[in-house]
Short mmCIF file of C-alpha atoms in Angstrom, two decimals:
data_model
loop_
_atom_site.label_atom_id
_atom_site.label_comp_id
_atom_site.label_asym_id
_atom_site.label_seq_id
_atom_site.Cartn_x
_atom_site.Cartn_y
_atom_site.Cartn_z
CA UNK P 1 25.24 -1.63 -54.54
CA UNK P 2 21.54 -0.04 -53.12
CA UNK P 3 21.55 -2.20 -50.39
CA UNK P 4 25.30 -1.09 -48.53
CA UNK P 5 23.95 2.15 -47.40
CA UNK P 6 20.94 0.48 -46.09
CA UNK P 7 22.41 -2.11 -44.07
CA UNK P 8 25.24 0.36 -42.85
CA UNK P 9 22.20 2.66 -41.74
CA UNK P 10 20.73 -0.18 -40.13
CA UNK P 11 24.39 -1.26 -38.29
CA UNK P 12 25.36 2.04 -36.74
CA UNK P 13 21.23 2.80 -35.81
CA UNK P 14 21.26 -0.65 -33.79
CA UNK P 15 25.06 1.09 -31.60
CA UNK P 16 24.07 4.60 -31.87
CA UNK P 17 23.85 6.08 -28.32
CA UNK P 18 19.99 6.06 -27.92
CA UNK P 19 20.03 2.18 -28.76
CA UNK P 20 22.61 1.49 -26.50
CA UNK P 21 20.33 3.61 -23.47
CA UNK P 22 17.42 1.45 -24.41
CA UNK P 23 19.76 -1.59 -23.86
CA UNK P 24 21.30 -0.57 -20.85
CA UNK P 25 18.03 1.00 -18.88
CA UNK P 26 17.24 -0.29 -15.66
CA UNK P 27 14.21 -0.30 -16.28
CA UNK P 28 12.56 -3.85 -17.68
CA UNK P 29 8.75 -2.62 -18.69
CA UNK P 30 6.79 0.07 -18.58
CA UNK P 31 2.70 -0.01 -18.45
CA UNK P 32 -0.12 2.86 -17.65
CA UNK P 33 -1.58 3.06 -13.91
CA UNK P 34 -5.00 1.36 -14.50
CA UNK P 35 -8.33 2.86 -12.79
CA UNK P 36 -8.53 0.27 -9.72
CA UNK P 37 -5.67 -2.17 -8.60
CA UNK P 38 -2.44 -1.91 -9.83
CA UNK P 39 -0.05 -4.92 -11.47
CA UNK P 40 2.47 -6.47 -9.18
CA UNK P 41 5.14 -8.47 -8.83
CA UNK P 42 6.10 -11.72 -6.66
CA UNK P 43 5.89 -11.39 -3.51
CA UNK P 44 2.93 -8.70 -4.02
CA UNK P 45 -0.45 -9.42 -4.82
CA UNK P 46 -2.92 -6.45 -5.00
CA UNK P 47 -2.16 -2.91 -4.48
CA UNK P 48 -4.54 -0.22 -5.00
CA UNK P 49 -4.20 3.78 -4.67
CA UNK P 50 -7.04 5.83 -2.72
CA UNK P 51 -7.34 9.33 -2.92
CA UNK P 52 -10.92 10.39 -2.06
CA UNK P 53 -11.74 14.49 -1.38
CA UNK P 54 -14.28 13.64 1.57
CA UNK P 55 -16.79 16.75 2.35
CA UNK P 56 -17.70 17.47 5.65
CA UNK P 57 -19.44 14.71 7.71
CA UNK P 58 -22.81 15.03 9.27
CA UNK P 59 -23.01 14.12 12.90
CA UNK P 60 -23.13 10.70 12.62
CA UNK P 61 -19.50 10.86 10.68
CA UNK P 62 -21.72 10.11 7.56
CA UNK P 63 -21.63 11.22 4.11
CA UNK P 64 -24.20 13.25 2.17
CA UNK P 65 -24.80 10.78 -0.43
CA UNK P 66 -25.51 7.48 0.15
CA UNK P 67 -23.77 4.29 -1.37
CA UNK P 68 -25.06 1.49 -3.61
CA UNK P 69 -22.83 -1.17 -1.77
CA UNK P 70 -20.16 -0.92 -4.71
CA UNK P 71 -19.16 2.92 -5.82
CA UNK P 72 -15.94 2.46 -7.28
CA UNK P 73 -16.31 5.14 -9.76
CA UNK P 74 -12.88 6.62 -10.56
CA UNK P 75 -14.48 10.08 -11.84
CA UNK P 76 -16.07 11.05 -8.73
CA UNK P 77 -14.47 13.62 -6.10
CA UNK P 78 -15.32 10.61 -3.59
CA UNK P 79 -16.56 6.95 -3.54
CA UNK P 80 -18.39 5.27 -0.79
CA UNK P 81 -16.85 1.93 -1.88
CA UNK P 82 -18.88 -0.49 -0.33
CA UNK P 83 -20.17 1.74 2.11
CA UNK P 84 -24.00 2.81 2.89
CA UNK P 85 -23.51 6.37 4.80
CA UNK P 86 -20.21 5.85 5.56
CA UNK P 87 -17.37 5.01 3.41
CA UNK P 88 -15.64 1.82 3.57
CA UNK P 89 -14.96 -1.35 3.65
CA UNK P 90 -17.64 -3.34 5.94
CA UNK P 91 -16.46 -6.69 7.56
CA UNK P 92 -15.09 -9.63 5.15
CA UNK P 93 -12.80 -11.84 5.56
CA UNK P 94 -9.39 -12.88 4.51
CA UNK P 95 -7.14 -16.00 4.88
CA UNK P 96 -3.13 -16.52 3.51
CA UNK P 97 -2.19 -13.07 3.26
CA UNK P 98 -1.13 -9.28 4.71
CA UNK P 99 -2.44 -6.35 4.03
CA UNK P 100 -0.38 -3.11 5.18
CA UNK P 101 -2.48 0.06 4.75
CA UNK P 102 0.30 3.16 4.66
CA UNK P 103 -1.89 6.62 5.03
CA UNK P 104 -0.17 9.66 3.77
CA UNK P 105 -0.04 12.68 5.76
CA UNK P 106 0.25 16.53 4.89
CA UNK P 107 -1.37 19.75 3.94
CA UNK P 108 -5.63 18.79 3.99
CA UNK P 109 -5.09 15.19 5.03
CA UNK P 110 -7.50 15.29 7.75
CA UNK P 111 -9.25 11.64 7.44
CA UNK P 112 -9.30 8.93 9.69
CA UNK P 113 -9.99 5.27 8.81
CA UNK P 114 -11.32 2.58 11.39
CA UNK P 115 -10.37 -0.68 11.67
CA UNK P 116 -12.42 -3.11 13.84
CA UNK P 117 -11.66 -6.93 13.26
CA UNK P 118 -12.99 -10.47 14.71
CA UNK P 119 -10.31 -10.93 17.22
CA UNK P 120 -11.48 -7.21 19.07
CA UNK P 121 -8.40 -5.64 18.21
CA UNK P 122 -9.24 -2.13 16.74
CA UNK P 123 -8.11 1.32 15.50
CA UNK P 124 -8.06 4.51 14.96
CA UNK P 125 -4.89 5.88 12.14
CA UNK P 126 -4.51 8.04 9.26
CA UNK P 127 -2.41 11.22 8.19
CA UNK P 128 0.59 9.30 7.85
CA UNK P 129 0.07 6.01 10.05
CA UNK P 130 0.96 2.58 9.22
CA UNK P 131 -1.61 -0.21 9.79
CA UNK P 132 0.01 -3.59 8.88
CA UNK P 133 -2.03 -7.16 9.36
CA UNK P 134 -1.49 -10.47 9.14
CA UNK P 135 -4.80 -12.56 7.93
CA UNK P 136 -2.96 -15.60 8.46
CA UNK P 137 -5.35 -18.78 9.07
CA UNK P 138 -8.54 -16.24 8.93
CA UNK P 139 -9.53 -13.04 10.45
CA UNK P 140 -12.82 -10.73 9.49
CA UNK P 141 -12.20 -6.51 9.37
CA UNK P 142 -13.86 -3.69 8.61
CA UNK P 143 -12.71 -0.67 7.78
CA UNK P 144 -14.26 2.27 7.59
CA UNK P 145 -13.58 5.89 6.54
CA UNK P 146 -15.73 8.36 9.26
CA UNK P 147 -16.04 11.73 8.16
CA UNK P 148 -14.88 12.64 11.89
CA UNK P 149 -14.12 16.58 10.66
CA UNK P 150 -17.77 18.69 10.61
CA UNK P 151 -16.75 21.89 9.81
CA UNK P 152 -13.77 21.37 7.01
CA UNK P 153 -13.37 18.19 4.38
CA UNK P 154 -11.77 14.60 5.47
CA UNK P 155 -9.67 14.03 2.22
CA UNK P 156 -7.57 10.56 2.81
CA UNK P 157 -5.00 9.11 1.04
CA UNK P 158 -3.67 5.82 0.95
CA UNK P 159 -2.10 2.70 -0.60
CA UNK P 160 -3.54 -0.66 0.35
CA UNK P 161 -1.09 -3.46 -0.01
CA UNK P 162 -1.61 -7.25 -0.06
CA UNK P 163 2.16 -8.93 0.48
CA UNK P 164 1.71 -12.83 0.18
CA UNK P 165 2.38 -15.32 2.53
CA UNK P 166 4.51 -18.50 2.09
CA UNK P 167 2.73 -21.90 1.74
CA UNK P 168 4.51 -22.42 5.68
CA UNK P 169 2.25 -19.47 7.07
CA UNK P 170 -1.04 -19.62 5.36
CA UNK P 171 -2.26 -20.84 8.59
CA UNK P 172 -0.46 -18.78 10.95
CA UNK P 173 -2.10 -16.88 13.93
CA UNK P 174 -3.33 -13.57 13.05
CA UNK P 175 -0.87 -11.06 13.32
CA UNK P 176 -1.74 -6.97 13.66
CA UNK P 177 0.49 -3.98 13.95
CA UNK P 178 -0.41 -0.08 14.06
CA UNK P 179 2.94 2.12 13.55
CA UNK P 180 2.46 5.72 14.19
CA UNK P 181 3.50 8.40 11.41
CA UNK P 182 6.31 9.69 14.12
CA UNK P 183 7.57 6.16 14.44
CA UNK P 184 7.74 5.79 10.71
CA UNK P 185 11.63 7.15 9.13
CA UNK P 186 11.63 9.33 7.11
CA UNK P 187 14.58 10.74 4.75
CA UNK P 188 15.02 14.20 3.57
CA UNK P 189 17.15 16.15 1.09
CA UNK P 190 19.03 19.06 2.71
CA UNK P 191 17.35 21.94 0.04
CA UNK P 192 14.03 20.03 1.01
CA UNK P 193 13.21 19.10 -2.32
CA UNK P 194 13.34 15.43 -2.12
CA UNK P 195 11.65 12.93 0.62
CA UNK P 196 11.29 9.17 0.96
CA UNK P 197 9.27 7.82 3.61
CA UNK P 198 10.30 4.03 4.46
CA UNK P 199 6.91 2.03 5.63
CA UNK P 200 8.76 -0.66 5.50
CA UNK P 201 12.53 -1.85 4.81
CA UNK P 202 15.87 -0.81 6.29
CA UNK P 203 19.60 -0.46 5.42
CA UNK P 204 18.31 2.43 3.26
CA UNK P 205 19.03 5.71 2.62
CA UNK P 206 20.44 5.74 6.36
CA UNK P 207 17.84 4.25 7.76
CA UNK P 208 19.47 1.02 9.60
CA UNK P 209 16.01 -0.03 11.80
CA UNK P 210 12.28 -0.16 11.16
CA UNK P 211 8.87 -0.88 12.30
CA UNK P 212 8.38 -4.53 13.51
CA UNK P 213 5.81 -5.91 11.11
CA UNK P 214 3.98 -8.69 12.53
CA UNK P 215 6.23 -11.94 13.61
CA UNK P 216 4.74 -14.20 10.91
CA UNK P 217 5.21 -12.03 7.98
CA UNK P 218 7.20 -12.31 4.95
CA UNK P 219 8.50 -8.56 5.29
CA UNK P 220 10.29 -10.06 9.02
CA UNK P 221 12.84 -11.97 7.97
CA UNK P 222 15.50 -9.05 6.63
CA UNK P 223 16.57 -11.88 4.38
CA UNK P 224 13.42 -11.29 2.28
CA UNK P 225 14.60 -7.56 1.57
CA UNK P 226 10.63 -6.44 1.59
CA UNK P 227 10.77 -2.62 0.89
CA UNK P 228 7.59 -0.28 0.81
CA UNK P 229 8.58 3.43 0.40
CA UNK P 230 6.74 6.68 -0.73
CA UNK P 231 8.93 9.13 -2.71
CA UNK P 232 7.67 12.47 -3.33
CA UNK P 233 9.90 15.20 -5.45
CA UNK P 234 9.18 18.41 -5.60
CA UNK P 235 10.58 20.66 -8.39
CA UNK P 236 14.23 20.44 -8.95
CA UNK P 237 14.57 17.67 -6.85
CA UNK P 238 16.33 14.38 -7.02
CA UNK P 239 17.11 11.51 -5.25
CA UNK P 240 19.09 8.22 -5.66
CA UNK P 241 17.23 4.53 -4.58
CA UNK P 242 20.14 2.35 -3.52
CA UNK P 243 20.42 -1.26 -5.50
CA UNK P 244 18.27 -4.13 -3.21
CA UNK P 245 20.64 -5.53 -0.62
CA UNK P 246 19.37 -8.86 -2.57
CA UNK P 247 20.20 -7.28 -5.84
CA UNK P 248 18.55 -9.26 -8.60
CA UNK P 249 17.37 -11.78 -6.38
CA UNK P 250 14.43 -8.83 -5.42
CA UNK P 251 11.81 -7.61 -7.66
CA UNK P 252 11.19 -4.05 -7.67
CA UNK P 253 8.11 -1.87 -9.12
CA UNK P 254 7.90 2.14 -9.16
CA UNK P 255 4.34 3.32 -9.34
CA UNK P 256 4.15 7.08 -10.34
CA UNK P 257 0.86 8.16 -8.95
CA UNK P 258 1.07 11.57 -9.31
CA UNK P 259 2.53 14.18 -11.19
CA UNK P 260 2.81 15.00 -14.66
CA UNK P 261 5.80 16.05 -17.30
CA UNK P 262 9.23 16.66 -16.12
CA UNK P 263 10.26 13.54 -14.20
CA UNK P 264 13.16 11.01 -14.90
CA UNK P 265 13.82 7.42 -14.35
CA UNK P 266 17.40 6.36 -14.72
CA UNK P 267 17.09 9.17 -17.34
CA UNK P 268 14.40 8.33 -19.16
CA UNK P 269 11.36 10.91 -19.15
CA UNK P 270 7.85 9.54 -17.82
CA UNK P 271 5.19 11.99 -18.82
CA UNK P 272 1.80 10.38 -17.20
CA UNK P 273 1.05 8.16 -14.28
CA UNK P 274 2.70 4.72 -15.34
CA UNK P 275 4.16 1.13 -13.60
CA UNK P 276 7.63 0.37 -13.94
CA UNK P 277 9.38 -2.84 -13.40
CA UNK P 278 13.02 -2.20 -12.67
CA UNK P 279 16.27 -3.78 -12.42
CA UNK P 280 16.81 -4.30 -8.38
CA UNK P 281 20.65 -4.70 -8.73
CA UNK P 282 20.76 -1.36 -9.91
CA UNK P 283 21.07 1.79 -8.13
CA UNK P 284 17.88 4.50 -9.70
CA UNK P 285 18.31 8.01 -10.34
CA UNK P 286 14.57 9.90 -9.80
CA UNK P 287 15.10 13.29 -10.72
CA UNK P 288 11.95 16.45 -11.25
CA UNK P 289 13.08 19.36 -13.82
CA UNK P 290 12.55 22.40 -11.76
CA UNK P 291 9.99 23.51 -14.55
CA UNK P 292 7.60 21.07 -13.35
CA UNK P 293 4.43 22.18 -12.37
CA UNK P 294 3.76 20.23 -9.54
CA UNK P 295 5.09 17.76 -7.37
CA UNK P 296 5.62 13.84 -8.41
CA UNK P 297 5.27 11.03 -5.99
CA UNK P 298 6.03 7.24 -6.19
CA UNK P 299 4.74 4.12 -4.52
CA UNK P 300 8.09 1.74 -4.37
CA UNK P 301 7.14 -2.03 -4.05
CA UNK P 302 10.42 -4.19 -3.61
CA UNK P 303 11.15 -7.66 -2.11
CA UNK P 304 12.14 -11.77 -2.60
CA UNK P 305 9.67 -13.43 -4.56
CA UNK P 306 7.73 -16.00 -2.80
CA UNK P 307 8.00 -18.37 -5.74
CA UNK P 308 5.13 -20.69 -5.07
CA UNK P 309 1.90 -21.07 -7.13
CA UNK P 310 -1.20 -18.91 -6.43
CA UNK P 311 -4.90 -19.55 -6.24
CA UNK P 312 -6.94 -16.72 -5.49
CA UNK P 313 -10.51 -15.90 -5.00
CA UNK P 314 -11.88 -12.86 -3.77
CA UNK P 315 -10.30 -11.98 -0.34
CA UNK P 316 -8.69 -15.63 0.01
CA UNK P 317 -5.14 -16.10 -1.49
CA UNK P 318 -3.77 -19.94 -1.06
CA UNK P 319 -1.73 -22.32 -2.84
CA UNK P 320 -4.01 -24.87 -4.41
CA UNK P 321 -8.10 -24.38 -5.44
CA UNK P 322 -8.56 -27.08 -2.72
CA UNK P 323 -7.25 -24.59 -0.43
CA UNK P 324 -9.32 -22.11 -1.52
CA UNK P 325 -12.43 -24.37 -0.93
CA UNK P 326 -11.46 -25.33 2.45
CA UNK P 327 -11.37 -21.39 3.30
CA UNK P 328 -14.78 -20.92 1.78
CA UNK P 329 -15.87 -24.15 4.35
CA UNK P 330 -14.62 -22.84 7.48
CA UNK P 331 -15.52 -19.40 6.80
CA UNK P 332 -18.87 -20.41 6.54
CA UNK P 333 -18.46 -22.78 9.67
CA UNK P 334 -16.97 -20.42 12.08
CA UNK P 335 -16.80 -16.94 10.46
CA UNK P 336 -13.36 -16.90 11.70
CA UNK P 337 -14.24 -16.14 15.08
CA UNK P 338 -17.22 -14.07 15.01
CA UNK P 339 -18.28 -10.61 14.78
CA UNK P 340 -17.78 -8.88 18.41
CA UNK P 341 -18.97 -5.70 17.01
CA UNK P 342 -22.43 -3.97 17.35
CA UNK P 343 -22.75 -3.06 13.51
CA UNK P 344 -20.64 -4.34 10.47
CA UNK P 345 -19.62 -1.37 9.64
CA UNK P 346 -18.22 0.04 12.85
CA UNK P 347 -17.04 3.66 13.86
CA UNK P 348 -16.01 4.80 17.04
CA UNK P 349 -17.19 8.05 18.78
CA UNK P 350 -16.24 11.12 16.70
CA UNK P 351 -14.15 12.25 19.87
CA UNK P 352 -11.97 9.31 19.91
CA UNK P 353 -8.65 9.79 19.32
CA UNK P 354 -6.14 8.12 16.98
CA UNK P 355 -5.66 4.52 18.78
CA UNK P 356 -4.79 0.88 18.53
CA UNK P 357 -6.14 -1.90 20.27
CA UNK P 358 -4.55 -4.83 20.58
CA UNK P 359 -5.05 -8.09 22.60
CA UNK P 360 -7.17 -5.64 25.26
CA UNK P 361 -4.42 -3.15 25.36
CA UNK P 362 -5.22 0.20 24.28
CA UNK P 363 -2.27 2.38 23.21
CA UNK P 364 -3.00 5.79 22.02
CA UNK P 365 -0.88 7.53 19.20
CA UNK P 366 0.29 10.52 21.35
CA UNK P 367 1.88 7.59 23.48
CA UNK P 368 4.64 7.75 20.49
CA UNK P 369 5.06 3.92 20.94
CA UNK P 370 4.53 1.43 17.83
CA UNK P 371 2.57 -1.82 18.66
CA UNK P 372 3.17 -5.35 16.89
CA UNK P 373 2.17 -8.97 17.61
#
């Protein structure tokens, strides 16, 4: 006789409403935003979150500490990354792979980054430009973040994304695309409280056309249903992400980089930076009580999973380890092309504008024209 009202509390706490929520969420898992790279899922690799409050430059574009070759340090105002006097990222390499570097524009967001690569196709982008680029068979970059601004700071923000390539076009030709912040769509609630910015992706929020990422990419084919999008929600405002055109056949991750108490998920509260996995064949309600204290904003990762295995070391992503030697060989052979530049960490002139450069074209960003290869 003790044990009935046990095993009835048990039976109606397993179909009481909050259970049934739990069941019936869309979203699959739930993890904290590490310091460094984030988690991702198929057909993502590597995605990683910069925010760095840049002082003033000197007049060099430099910085007024100097690096150690690998300041990562998440506490600091700034990092120099690897970086002597000025930030960055000097020239590497990378084979089998994209990266798509998505700056984010707004209030303060005065820095610029530089891109310089071992074809001679170069760049000038930030405050809400789109650099996407195909490594392909092998291509060597740098880039760089000038301190370009001498009288006010150069604070930058920006998401770099690695998006895999299929086993097909490992070996493909480099590809390289700059899209300009006006080029890039952008969707707004009418009380202005809600905004998503598609990098990449359309049939969206009424977006039916995009950006042309490179020709070789996985994000091309609209098949593949690659989405990249920036959410940001101010106070009392909400927004709905449609379900993936591919529905389940898509993965889809959420990463809430900033903001604190206050915002939903499908109705469920998220109260510090986290990763969510979610359920593309669902729509997703993203909603900000209008008591929050500041603004939340969202990284959305979405697309088909590749599906093939994965052997990765350092800034070479294949299929097999033999692969992975046989990049390491012909790096070392033919350093994919060369280094055309005068220093490995190249800047251009502090009065150079925002540009791209590609195949000797030069196309300026006030030209309001998007270029892709």
């Amino acid at each position: 006789r003790p044990l009935l009202p046990t095993l009835l509390t048990l039976l109606l706490s397993a179909t009481s409403p909050a259970a049934m929520t739990g069941a019936s969420s869309a979203i699959l898992s739930s993890s904290p935003i590490p310091a460094g790279p984030m988690p991702t899922l198929d057909p993502f690799l590597f995605v990683v979150y910069h925010k760095d409050a840049y002082p003033a430059g000197n007049p060099a574009m430099e910085a007024p500490r100097r690096g150690d070759g690998a300041d990562f340090n998440p506490s600091a105002p700034y990092r120099m990354y690897h970086g002597e006097n000025v930030p960055g990222f000097p020239q590497h390499p990378h084979r089998g792979f994209e990266t798509v570097t998505a700056t984010i524009g707004g209030e303060g967001a005065m820095g610029l980054i530089d891109h310089a690569d071992s074809l001679g196709n170069a760049g000038r982008y930030g405050r809400g430009d789109v650099q996407w680029m195909t490594a392909g068979k092998g291509v060597c970059h740098s880039e760089m973040f000038p301190l370009i601004e001498g009288e006010k700071d150069n604070a930058l923000r920006f998401f770099q994304i690695w998006l895999n390539l299929p086993a097909r076009s490992k070996m493909a030709t480099p590809g390289f695309a700059m899209f300009w912040r006006n080029t890039v769509p952008k969707w707004e609630h009418l009380d202005g409280n809600a905004a998503v910015t598609l990098w990449a992706g359309a049939g969206y929020l009424g977006v039916d056309e995009n950006n042309r990422p490179p020709k070789d990419s996985w994000a091309t084919d609209p098949a593949n249903d690659v989405a990249i999008f920036h959410v940001v929600l101010q106070p009392g405002g909400k927004v709905t992400l449609p379900r993936a055109k591919i529905g389940a056949d898509a993965s889809r991750s959420l990463y809430y980089v900033e903001g604190g108490a206050g915002m939903e998920v499908d109705g469920t509260a998220i109260g510090k930076k986290v990763v969510l996995n979610v359920d593309a064949a669902r729509d997703l309600d993203l909603a900000l009580s209008a008591s929050a204290k500041e603004a939340g904003e969202f990284l959305v990762l979405q697309g088909r999973p590749i599906k093939e295995p994965v052997s990765q070391y350092g800034p070479f992503v294949m299929n097999t380890q033999s692969e992975i030697q046989q990049a390491f060989s012909d790096y070392q052979q033919t350093k994919f092309g060369g280094w055309p530049w005068p220093r490995d960490d190249m800047v251009f002139p502090r009065e150079k504008k925002r540009f791209a450069k590609l195949n000797g074209t030069e196309v300026l960003a006030d030209d309001d024209e998007s270029c892709s290869v």
